[in-house]
Coordinates of N, CA, C and O in Angstrom, one line a residue:
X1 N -11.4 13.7 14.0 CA -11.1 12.6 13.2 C -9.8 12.8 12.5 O -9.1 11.7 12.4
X2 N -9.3 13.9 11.9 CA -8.8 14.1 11.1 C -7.0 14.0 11.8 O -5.9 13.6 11.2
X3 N -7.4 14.4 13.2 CA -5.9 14.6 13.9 C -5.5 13.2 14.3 O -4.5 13.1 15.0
X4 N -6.2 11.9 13.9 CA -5.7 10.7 14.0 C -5.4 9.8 12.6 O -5.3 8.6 12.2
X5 N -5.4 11.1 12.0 CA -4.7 10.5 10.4 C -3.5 10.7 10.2 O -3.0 11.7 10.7
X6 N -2.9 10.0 9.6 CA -1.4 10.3 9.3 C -1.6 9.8 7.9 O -2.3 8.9 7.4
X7 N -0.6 11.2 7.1 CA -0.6 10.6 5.6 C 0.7 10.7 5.5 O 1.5 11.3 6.1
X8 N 0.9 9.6 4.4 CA 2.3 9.3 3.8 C 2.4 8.4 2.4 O 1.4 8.1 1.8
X9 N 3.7 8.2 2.0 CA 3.9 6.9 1.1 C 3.7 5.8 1.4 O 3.8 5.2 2.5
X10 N 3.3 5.4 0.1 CA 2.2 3.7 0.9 C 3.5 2.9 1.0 O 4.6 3.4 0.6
X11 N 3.6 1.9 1.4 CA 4.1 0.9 1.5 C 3.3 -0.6 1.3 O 2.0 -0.8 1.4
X12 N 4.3 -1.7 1.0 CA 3.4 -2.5 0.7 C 2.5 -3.4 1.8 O 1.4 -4.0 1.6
X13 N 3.0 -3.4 2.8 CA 2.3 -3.3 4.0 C 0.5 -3.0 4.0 O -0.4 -3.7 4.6
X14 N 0.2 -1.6 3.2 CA -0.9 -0.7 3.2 C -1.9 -1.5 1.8 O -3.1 -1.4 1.7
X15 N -0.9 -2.4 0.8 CA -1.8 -2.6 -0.3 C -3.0 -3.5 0.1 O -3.9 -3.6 -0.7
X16 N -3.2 -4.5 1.4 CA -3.9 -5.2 1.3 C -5.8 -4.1 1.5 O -6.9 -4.1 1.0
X17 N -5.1 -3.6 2.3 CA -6.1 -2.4 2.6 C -6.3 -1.3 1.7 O -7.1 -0.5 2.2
X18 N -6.0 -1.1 0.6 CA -6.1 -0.5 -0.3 C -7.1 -1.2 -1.4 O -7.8 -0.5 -2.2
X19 N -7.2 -2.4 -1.4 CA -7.9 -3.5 -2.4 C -9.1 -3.3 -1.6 O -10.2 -3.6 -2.2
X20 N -9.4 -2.9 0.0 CA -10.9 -3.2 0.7 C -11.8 -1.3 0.3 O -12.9 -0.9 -0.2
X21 N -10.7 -0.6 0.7 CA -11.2 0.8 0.7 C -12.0 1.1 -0.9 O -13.0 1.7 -1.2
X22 N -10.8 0.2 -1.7 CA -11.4 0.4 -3.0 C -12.8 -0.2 -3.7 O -13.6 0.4 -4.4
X23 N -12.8 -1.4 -3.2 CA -13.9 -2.3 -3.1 C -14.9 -1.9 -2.3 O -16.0 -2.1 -2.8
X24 N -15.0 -1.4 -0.9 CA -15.7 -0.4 -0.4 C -16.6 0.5 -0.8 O -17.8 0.7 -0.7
X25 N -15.8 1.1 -1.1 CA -15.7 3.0 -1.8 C -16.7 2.6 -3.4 O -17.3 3.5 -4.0
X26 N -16.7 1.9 -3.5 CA -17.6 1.5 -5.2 C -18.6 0.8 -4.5 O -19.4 1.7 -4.2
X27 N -19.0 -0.1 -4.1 CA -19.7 -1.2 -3.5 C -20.7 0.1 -2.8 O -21.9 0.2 -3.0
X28 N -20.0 1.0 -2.1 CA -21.1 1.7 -0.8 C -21.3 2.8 -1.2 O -22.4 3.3 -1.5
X29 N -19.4 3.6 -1.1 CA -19.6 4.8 -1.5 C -20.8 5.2 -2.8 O -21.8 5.9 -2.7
X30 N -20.3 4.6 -3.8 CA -21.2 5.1 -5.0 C -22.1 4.2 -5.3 O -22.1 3.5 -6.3
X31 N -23.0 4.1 -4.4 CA -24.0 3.0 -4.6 C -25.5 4.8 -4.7 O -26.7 4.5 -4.6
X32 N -25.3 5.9 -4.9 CA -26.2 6.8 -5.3 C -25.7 7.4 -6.5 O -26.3 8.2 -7.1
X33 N -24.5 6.9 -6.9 CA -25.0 7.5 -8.2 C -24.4 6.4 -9.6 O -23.9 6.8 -10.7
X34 N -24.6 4.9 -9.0 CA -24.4 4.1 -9.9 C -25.4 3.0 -9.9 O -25.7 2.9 -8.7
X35 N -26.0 2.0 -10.6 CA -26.7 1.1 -10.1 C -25.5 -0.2 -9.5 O -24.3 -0.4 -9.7
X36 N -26.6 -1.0 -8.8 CA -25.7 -2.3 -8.4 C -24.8 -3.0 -9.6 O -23.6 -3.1 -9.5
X37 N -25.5 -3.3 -10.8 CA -24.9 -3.9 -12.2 C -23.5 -2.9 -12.1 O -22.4 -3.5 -11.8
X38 N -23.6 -1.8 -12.2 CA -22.3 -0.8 -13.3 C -21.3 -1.0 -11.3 O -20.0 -1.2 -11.4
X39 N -21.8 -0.9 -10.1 CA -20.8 -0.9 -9.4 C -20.0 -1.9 -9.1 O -18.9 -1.7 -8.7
X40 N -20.5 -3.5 -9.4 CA -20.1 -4.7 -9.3 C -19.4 -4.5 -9.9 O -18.3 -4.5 -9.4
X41 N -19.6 -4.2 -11.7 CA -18.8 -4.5 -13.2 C -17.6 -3.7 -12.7 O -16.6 -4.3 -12.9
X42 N -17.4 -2.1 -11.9 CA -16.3 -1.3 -12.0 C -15.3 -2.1 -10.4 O -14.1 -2.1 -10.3
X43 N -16.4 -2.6 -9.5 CA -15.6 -2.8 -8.4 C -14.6 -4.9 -8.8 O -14.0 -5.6 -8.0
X44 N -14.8 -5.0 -10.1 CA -14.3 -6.7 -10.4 C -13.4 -5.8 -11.3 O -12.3 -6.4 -11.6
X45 N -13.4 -4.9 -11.8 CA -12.2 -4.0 -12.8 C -10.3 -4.0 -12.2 O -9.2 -4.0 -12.8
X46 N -10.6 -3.9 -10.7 CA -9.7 -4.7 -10.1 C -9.8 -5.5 -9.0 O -10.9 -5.7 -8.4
X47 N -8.5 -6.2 -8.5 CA -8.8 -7.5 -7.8 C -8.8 -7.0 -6.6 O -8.3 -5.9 -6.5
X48 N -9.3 -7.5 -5.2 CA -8.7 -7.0 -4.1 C -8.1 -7.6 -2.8 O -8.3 -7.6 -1.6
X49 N -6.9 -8.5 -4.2 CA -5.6 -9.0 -3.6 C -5.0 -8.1 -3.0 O -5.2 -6.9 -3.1
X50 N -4.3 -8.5 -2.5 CA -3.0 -7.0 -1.4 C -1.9 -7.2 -2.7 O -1.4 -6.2 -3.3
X51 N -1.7 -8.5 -3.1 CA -0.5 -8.0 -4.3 C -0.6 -7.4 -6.0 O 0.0 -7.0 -7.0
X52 N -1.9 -7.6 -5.6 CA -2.4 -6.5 -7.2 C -2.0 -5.3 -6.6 O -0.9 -4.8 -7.0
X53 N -2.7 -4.7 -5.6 CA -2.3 -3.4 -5.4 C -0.6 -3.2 -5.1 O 0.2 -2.4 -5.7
X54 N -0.3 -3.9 -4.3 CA 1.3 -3.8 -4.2 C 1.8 -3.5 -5.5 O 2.6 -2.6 -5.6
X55 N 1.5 -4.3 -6.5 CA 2.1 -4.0 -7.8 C 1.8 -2.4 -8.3 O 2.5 -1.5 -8.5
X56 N 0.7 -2.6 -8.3 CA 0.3 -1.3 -8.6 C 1.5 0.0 -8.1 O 2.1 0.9 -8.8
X57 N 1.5 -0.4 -6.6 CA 2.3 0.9 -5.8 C 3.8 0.8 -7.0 O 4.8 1.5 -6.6
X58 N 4.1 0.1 -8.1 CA 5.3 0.0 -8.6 C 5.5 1.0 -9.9 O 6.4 1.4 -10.5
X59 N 4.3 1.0 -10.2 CA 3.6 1.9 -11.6 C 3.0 3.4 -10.9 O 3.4 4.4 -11.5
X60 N 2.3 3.5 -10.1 CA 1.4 4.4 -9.6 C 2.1 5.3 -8.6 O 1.5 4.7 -7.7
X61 N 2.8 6.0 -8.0 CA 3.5 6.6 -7.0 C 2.1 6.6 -5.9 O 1.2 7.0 -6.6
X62 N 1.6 6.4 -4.6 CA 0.5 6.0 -3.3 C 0.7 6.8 -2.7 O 1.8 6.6 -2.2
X63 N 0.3 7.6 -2.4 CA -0.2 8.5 -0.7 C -1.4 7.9 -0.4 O -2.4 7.8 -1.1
X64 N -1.2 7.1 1.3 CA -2.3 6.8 1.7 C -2.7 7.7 3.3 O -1.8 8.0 4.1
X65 N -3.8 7.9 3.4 CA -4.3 8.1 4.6 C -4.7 6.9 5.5 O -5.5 6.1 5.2
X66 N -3.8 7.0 6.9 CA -3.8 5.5 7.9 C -4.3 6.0 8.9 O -3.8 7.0 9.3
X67 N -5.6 5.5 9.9 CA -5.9 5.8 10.8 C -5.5 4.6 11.1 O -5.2 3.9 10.1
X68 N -5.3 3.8 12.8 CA -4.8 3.2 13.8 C -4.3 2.0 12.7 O -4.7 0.9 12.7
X69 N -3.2 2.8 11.7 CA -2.8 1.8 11.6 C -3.4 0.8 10.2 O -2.9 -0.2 9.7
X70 N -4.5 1.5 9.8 CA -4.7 1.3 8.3 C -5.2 1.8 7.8 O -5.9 2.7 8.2
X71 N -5.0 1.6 6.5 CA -5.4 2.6 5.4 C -6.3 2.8 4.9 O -6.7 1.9 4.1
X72 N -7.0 4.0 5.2 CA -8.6 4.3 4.8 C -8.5 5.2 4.1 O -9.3 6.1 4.5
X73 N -8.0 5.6 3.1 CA -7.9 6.2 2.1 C -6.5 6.4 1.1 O -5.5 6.5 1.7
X74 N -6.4 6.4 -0.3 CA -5.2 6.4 -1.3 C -5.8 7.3 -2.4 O -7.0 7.2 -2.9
X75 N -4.6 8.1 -2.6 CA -4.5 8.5 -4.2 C -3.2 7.5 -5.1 O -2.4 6.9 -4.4
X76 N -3.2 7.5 -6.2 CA -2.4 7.1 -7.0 C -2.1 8.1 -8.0 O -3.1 8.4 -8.6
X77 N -1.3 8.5 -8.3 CA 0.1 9.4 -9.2 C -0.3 8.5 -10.4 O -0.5 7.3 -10.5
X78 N -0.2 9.4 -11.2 CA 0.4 9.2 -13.2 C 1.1 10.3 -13.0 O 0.7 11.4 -13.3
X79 N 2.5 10.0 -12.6 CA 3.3 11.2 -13.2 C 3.6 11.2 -14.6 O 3.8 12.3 -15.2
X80 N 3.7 9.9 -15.4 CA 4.4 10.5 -16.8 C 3.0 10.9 -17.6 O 3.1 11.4 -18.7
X81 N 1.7 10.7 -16.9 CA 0.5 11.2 -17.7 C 0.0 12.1 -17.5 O -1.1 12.4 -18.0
X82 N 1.0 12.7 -16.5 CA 0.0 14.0 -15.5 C -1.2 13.7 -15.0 O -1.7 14.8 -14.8
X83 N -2.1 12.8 -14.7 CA -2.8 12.6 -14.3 C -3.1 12.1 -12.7 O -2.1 12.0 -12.0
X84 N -3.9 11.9 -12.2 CA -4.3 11.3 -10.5 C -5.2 9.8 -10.9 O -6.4 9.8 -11.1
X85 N -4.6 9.1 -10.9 CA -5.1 7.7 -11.4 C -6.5 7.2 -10.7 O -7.6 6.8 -11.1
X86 N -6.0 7.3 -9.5 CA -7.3 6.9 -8.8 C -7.5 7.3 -7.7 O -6.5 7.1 -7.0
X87 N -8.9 8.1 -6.7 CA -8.9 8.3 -5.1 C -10.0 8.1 -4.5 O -11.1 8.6 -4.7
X88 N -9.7 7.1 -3.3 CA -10.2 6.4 -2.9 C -10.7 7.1 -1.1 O -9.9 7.5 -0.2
X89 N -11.9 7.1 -0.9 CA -11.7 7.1 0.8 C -12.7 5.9 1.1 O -13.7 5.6 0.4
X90 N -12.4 5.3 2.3 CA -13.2 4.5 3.1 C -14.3 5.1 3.1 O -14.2 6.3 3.4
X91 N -15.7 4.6 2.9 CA -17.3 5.2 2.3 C -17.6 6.0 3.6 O -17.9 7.1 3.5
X92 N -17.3 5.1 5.4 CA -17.8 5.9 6.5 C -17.1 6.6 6.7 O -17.5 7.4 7.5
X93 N -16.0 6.8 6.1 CA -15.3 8.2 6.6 C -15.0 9.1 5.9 O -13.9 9.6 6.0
X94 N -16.1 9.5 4.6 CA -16.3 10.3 3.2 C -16.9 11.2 3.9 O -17.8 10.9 4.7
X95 N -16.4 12.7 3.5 CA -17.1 14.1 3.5 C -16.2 14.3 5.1 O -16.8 15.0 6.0
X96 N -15.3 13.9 5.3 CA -14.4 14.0 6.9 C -12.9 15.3 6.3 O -12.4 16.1 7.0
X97 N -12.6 15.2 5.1 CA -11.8 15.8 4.7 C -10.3 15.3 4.7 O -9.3 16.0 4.6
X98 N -10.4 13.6 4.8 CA -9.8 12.5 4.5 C -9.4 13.0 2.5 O -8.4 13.6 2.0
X99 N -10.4 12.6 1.9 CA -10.1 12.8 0.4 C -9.0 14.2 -0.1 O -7.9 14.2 -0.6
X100 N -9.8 15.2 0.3 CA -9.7 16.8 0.5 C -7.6 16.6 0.6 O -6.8 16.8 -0.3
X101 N -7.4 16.3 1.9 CA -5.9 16.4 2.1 C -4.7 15.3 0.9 O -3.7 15.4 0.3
X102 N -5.9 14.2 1.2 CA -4.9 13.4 0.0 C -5.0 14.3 -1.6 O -4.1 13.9 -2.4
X103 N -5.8 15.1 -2.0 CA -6.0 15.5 -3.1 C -5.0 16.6 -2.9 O -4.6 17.0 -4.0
X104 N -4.4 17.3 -1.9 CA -4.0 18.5 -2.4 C -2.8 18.1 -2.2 O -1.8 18.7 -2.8
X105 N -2.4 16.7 -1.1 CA -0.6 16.1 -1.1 C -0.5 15.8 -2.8 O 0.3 16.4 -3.5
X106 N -1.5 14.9 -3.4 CA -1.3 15.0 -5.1 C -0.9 15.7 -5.5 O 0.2 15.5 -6.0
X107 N -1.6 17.3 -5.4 CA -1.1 18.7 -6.3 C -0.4 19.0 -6.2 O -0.1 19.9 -7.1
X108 N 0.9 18.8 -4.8 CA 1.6 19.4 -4.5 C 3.2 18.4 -5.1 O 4.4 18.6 -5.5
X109 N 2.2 17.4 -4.9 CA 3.5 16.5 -5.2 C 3.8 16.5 -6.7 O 4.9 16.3 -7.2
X110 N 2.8 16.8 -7.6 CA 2.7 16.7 -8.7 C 3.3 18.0 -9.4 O 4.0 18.0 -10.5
X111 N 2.8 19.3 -8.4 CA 3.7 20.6 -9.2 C 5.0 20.5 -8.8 O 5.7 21.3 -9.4
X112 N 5.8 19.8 -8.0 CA 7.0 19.6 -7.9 C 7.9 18.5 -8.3 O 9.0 18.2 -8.1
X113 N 6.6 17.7 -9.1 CA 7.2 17.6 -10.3 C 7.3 18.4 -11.7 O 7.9 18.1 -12.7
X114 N 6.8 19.2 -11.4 CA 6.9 20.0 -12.7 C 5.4 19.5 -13.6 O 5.1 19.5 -14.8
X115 N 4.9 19.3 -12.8 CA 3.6 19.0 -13.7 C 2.4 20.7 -13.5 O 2.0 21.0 -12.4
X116 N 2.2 21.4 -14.4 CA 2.1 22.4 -14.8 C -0.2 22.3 -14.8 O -0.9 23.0 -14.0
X117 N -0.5 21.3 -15.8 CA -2.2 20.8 -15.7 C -2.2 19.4 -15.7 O -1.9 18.5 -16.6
X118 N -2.7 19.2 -14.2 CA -2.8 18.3 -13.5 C -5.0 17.3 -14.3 O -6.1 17.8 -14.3
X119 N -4.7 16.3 -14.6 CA -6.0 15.3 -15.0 C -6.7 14.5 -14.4 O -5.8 13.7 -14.0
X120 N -7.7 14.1 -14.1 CA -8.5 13.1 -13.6 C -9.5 12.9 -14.7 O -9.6 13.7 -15.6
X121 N -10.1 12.1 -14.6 CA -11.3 11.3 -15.3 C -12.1 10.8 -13.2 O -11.9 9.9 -12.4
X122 N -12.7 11.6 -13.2 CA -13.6 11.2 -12.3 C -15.4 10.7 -11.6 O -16.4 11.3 -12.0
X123 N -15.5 10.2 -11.2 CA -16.6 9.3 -11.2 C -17.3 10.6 -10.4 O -17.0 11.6 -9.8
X124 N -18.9 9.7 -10.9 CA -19.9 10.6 -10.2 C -20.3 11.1 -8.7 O -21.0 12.0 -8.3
X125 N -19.7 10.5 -8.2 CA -20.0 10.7 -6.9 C -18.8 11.9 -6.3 O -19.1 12.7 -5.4
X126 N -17.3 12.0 -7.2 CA -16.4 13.0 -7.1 C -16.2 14.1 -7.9 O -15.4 15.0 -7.6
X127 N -17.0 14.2 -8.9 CA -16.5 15.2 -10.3 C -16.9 16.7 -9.0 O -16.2 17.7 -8.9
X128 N -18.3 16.5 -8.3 CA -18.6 18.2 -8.0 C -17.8 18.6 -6.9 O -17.8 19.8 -6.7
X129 N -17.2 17.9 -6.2 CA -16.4 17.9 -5.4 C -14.8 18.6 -5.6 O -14.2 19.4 -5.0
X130 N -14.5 18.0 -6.7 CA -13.3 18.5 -7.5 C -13.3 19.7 -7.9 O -12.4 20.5 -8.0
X131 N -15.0 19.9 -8.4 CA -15.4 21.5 -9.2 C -14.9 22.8 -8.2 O -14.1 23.7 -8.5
X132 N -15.5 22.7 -7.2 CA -15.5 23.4 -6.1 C -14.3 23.5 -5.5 O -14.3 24.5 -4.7
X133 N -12.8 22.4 -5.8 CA -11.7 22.8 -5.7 C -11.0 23.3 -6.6 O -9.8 23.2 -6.4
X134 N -11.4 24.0 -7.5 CA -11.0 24.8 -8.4 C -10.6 23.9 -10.3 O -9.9 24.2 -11.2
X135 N -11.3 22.9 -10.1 CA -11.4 21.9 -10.7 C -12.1 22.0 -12.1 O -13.3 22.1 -12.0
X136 N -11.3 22.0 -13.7 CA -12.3 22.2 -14.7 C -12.8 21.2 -15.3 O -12.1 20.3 -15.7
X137 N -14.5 21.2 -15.4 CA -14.9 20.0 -16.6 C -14.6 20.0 -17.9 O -14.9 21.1 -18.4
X138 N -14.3 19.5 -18.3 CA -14.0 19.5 -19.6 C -14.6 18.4 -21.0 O -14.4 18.5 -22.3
X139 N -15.0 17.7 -20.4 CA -16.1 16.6 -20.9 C -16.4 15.7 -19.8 O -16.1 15.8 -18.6
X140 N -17.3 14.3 -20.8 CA -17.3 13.4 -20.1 C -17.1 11.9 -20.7 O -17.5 12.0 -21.9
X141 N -16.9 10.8 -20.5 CA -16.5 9.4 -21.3 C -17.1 8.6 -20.5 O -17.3 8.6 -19.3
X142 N -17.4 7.7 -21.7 CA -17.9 6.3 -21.2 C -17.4 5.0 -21.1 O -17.2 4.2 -22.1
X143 N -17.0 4.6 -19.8 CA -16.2 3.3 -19.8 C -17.3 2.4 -19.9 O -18.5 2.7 -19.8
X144 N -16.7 0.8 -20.2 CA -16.9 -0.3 -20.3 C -16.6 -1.6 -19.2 O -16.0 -2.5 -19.8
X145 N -16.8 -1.7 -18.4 CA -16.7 -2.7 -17.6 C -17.6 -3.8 -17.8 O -18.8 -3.5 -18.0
X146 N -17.2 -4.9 -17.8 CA -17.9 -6.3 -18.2 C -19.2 -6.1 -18.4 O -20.2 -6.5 -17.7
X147 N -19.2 -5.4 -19.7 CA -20.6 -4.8 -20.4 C -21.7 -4.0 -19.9 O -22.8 -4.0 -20.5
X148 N -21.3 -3.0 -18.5 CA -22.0 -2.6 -18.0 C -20.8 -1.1 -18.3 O -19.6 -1.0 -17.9
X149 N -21.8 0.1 -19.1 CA -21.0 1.2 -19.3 C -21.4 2.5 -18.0 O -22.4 2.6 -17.4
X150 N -20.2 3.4 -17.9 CA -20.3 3.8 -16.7 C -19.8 5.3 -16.9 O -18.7 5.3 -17.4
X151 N -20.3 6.6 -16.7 CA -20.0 7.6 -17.4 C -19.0 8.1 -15.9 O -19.2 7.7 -14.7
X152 N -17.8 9.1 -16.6 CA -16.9 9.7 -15.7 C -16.5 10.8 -16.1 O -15.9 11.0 -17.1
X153 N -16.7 11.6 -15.2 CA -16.0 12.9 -16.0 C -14.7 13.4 -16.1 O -13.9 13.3 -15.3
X154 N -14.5 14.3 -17.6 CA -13.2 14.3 -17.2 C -12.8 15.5 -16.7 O -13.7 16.3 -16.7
X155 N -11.7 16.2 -16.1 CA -11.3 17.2 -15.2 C -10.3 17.7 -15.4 O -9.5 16.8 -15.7
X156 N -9.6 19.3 -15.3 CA -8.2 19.4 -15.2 C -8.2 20.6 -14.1 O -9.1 21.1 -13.6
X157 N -7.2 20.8 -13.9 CA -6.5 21.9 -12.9 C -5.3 21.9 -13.3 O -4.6 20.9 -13.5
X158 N -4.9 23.8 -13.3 CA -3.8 24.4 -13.6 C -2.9 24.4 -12.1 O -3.4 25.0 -11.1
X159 N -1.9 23.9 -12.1 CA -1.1 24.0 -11.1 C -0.4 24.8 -11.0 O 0.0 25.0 -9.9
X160 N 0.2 25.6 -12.2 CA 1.3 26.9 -12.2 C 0.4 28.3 -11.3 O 1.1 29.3 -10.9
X161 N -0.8 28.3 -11.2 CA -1.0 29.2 -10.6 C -2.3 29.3 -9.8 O -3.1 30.2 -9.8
X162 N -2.3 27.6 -8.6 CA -2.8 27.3 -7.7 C -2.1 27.3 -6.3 O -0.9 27.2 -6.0
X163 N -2.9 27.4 -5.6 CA -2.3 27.0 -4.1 C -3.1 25.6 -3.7 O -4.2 25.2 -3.9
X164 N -1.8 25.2 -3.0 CA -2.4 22.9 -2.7 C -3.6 23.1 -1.6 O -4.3 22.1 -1.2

């Protein structure tokens, strides 16, 4: 599977598919470790217009993963926050090592920026996943989506003395 992925910078071409993967990826993927209520409330948190996300790609720097041609998986950059905003894979093609690659193009892109400890705030279905990549917990917070609250944890990783 993996040798029919191509990753790269998104283009806006990729946002409309980025609004389904995301809406997906909530809706299916974490339908075990969220109820229906808290995944609706987080999957309406954004729209899944192609030009919401297009925008987005203008604030967020995108690496997406494209199989034939579309995009079944994205990370999003906070570089001035150090952080990884958001990552997404298509729910049927989770645990393929789709996520895995887009997370370490992040780290890599991020220590050359000069980003030293790298952040996420990650949902349940990803926090042990991240652990196991050398990933620290460090707490956890509770968001607020249209009154349905949703716990995420938060995470860091030292990049001055990782390999991607």
């Amino acid at each position: 599977m993996l040798d029919r992925v191509i990753f790269r910078v998104a283009v806006p071409g990729d946002a409309a598919d980025q609004g389904e993967v995301f809406h997906h990826a909530v809706m299916q993927g974490a339908a075990g470790h969220y109820t229906l209520a808290q995944r609706e409330a987080w999957a309406s948190a954004l729209p899944r217009e192609a030009s919401a996300w297009a925008t987005r790609q203008l604030f967020y720097p995108t690496l997406v993963a494209v199989c034939d041609r579309h995009c079944v998986g994205f990370v999003e950059l906070d570089r001035e926050g150090e952080r990884i905003e958001t990552l997404y894979v298509w729910p049927s093609l989770a645990r393929r090592g789709i996520g895995s690659r887009l997370l370490s193009y992040a780290e890599q892109a991020m220590r050359e920026e000069g980003v030293s400890m790298l952040r996420i705030e990650a949902s349940l279905m990803l926090w042990a996943g991240l652990e196991s990549r050398g990933w620290r917990r460090i707490g956890e917070e509770w968001v607020e989506r249209q009154g349905q609250r949703l716990i995420r944890v938060r995470m860091e990783k030292s990049l001055s003395n990782s390999e991607p």
